[in-house]
Short mmCIF file of C-alpha atoms in Angstrom, two decimals:
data_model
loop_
_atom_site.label_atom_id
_atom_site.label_comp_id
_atom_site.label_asym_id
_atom_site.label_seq_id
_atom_site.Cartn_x
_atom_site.Cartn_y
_atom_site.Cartn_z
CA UNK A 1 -5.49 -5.98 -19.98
CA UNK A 2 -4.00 -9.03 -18.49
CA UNK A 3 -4.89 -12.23 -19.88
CA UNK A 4 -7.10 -14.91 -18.52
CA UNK A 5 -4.39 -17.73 -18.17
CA UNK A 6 -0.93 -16.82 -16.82
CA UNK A 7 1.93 -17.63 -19.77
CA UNK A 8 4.49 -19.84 -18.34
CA UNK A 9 7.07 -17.75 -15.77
CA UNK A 10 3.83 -15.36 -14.73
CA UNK A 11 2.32 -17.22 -12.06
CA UNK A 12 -1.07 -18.47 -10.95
CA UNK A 13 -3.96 -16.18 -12.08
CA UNK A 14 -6.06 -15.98 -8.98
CA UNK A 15 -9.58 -15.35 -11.10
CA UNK A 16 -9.30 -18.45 -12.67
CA UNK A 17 -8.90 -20.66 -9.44
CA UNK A 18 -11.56 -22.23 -7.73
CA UNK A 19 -13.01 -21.28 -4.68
CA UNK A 20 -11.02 -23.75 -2.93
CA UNK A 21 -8.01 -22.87 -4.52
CA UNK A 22 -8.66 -19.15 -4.25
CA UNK A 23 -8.97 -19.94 -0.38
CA UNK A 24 -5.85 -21.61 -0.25
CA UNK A 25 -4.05 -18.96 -1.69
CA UNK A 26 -5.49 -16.56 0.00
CA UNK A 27 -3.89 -18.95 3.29
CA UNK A 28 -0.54 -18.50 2.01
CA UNK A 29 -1.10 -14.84 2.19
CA UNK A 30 -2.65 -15.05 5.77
CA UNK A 31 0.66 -16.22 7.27
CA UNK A 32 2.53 -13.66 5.50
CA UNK A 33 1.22 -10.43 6.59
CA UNK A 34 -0.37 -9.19 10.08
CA UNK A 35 -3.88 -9.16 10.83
CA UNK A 36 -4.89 -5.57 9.73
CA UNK A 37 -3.03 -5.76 6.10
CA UNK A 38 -4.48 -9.31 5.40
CA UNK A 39 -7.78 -8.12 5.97
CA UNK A 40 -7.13 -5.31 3.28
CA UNK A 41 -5.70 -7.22 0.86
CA UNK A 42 -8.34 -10.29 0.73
CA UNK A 43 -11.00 -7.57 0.88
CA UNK A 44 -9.58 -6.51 -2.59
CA UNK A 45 -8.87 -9.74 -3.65
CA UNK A 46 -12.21 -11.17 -3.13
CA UNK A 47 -14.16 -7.97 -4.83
CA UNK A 48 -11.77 -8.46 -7.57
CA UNK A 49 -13.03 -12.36 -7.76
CA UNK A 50 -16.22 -11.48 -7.50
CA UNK A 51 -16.47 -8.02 -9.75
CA UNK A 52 -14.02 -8.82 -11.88
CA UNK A 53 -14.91 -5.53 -13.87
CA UNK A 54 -12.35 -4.56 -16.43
CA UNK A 55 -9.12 -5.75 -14.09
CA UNK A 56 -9.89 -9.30 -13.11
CA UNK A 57 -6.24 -11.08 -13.58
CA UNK A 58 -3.99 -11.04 -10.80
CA UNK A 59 -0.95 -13.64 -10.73
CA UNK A 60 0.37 -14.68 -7.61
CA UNK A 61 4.47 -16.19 -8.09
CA UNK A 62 7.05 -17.19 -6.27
CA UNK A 63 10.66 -17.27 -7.22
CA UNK A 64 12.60 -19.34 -6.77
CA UNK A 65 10.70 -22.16 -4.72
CA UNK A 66 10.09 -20.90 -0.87
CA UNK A 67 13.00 -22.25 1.17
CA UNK A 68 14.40 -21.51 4.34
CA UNK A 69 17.88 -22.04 3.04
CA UNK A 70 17.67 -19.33 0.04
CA UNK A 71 16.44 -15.89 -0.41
CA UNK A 72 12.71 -16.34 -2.45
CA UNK A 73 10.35 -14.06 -3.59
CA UNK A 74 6.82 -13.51 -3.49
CA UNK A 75 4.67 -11.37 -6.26
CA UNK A 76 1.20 -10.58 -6.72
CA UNK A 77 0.58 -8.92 -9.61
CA UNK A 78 -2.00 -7.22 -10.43
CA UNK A 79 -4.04 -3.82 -11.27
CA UNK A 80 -5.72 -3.82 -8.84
CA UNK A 81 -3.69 -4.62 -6.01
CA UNK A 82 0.35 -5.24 -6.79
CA UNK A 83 2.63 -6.75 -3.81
CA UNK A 84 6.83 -7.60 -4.02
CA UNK A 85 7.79 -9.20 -0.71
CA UNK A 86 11.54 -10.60 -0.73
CA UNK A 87 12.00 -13.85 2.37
CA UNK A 88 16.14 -14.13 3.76
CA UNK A 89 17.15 -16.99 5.31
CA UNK A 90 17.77 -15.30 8.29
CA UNK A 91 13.73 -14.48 9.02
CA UNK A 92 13.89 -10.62 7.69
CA UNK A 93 10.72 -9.94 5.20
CA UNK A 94 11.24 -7.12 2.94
CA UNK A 95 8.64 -5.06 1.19
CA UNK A 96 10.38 -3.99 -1.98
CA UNK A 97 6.81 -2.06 -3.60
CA UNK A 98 3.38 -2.07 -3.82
CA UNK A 99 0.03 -0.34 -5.02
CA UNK A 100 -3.16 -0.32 -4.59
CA UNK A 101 -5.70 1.10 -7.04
CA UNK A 102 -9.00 1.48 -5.96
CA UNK A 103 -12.53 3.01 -8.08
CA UNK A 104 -14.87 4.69 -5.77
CA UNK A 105 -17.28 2.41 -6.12
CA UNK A 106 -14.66 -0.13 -5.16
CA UNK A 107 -13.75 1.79 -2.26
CA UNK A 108 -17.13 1.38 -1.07
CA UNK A 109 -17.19 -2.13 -1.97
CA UNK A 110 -14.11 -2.93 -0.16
CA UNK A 111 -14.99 -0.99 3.04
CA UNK A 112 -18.03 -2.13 3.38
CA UNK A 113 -16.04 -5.80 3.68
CA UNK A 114 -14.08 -4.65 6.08
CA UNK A 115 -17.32 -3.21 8.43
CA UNK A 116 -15.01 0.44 8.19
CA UNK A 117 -15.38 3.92 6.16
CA UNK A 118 -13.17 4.92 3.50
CA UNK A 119 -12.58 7.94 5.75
CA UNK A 120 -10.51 6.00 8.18
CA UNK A 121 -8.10 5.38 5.83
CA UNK A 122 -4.90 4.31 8.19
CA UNK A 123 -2.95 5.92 5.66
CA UNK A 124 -4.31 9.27 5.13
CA UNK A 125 -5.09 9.69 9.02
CA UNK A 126 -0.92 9.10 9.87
CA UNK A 127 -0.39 11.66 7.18
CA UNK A 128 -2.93 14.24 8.21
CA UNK A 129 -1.86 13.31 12.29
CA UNK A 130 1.53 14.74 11.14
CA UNK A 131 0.65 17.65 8.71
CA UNK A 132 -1.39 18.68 11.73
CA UNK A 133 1.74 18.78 14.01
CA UNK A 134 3.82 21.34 11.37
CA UNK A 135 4.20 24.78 12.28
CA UNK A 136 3.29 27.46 9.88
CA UNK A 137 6.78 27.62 8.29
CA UNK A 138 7.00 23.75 7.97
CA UNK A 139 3.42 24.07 6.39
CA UNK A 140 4.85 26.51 3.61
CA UNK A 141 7.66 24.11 2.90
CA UNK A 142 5.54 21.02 1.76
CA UNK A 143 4.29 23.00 -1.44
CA UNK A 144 7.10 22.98 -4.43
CA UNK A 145 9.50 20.45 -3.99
CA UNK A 146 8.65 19.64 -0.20
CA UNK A 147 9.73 19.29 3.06
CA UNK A 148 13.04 17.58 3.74
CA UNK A 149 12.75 15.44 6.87
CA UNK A 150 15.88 17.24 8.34
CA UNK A 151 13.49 20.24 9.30
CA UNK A 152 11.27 17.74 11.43
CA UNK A 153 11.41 17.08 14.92
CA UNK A 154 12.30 14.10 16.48
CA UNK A 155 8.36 13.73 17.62
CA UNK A 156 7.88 14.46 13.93
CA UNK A 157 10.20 12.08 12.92
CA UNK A 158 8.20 9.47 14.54
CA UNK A 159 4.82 10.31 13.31
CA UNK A 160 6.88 10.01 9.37
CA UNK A 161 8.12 6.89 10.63
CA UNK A 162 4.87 5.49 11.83
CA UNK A 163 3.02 6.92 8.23
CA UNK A 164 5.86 4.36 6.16
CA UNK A 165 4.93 1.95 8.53
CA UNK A 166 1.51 1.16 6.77
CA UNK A 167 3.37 -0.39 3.31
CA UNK A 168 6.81 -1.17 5.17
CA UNK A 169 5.80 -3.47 8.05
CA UNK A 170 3.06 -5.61 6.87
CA UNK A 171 3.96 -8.58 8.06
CA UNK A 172 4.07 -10.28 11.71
CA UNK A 173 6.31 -9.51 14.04
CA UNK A 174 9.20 -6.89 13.52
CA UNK A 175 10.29 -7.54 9.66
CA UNK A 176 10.37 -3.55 9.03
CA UNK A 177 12.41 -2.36 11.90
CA UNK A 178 15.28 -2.60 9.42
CA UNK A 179 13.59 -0.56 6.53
CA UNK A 180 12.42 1.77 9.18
CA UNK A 181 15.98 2.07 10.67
CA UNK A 182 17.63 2.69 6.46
CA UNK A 183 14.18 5.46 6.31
CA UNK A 184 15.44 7.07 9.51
CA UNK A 185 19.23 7.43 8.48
CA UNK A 186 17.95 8.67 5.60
CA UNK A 187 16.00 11.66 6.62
CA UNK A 188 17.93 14.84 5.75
CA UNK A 189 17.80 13.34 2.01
CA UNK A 190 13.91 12.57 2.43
CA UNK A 191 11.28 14.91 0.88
CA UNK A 192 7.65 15.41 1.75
CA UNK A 193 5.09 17.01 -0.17
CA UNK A 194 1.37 17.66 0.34
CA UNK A 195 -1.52 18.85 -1.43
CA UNK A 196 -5.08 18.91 -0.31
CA UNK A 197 -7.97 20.64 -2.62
CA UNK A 198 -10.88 22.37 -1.20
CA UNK A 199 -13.43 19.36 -2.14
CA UNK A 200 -11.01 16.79 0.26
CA UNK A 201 -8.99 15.16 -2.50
CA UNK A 202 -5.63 15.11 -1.46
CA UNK A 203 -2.19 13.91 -2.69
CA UNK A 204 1.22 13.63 -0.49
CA UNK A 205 4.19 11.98 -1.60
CA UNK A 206 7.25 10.67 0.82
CA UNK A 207 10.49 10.47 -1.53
CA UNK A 208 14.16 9.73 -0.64
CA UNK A 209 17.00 7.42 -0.93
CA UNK A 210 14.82 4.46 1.00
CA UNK A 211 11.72 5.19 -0.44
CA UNK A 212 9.29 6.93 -2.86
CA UNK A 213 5.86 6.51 -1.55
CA UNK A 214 2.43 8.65 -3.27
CA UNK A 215 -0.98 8.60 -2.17
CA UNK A 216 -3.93 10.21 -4.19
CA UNK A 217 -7.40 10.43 -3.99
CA UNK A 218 -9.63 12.21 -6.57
CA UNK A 219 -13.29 12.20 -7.08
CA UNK A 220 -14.80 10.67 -9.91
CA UNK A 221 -16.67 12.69 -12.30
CA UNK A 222 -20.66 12.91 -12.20
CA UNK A 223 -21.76 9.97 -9.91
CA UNK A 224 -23.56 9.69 -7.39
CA UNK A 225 -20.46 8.41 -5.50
CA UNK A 226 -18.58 11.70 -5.82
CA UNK A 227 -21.53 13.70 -4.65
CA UNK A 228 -20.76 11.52 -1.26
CA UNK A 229 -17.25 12.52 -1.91
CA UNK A 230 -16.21 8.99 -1.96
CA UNK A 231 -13.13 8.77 -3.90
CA UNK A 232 -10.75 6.88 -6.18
CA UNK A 233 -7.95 6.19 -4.40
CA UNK A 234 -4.55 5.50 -6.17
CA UNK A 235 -1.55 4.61 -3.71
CA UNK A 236 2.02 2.93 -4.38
CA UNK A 237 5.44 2.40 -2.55
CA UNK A 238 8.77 1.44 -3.92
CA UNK A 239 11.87 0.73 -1.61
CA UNK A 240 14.60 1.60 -4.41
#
């Protein structure tokens, strides 16, 4: 459980801002990330404000001081919603990890802020648009240890690209082409493994020397919720 006040060297704890504060924050993130990720992320944020729940504490830093003379860092940290975002001098925005951890219930919380269904997940569509483009033998190879991207096409190659695309360029303009670029040079070491259960869960992971990327949904266990087959959603990405 995180605590209610930030100790000194964690950041600002979001729940315990104001509403005016809270929106000002939630500013600073605004002119960070493009228009589609924003809207996901302050979704979260604001169910978290206002359902705390068990998981209410979620510190946003930045180290050192932004300046446009020295790399900085941004961190949100959080439970719920986690987010490590690395500013150069030169304009490049890195996204070094994230995760997102979502109940069902919250999933229906959060989509219904967003006017969308859980089921168009960006996500899980770019992974199922490219499981659907594998051939039989491809197929076979995601089971075990995975597929490696070297056995992809190059139309392949770009549906992989655009799935990484959803955690790596979050932000306006171009800031992942260069992630995208280390992912692509990196694809004969890259892994991909899938795993979809007969009630709809399913779990992939994308791992390699770039990245190591998981997404998981599970239902939960006698609710009404997983009788919808709404589900828990647990999803993370690291750039080692």
């Amino acid at each position: 459980m995180y605590p209610k006040t930030g100790r000194a060297g964690e950041g600002l704890d979001i729940s315990t801002l104001t509403w005016a504060n809270q929106v000002t924050a939630l500013r600073v993130l605004e002119s960070l990330f493009n228009e589609h990720a924003y809207e996901l992320v302050s979704a979260v944020i604001q169910h978290v404000a206002q359902e705390p729940g068990d998981n209410p504490h979620h510190f946003l830093k930045f180290s050192p001081e932004p300046s446009t003379e020295n790399a900085w860092e941004m961190t949100l940290d959080g439970p719920t919603v986690g987010i490590k975002v690395t500013f150069d001098p030169d304009g490049q925005i890195t996204f070094k990890d994230a995760h997102l951890g979502l109940s069902s219930a919250e999933v229906v919380s959060v989509t219904e802020a967003l006017d969308t269904s859980y089921t168009e997940s960006k996500i899980k569509k770019a992974a199922e648009q490219l499981v659907g483009s594998l051939n039989p033998t491809q197929q076979a190879a995601l089971q075990g240890s995975g597929l490696r991207g070297a056995q992809l096409t190059e139309e392949q190659k770009t549906l992989f690209l655009k799935m990484t695309s959803n955690w790596i360029d979050l932000a306006n303009g171009d800031s992942g082409s260069e992630q995208q670029e280390e992912i692509a040079d990196t694809f004969s070491d890259t892994y991909i493994i899938w795993n979809e259960q007969k009630d709809g869960s399913a779990f992939f992971q994308m791992k390699g020397p770039e990245l190591d990327f998981s997404y998981k949904e599970s239902l939960p266990e006698d609710t009404e919720l997983s009788a919808q087959s709404v589900p828990n959603i647990q999803t993370s990405f690291q750039s080692p």
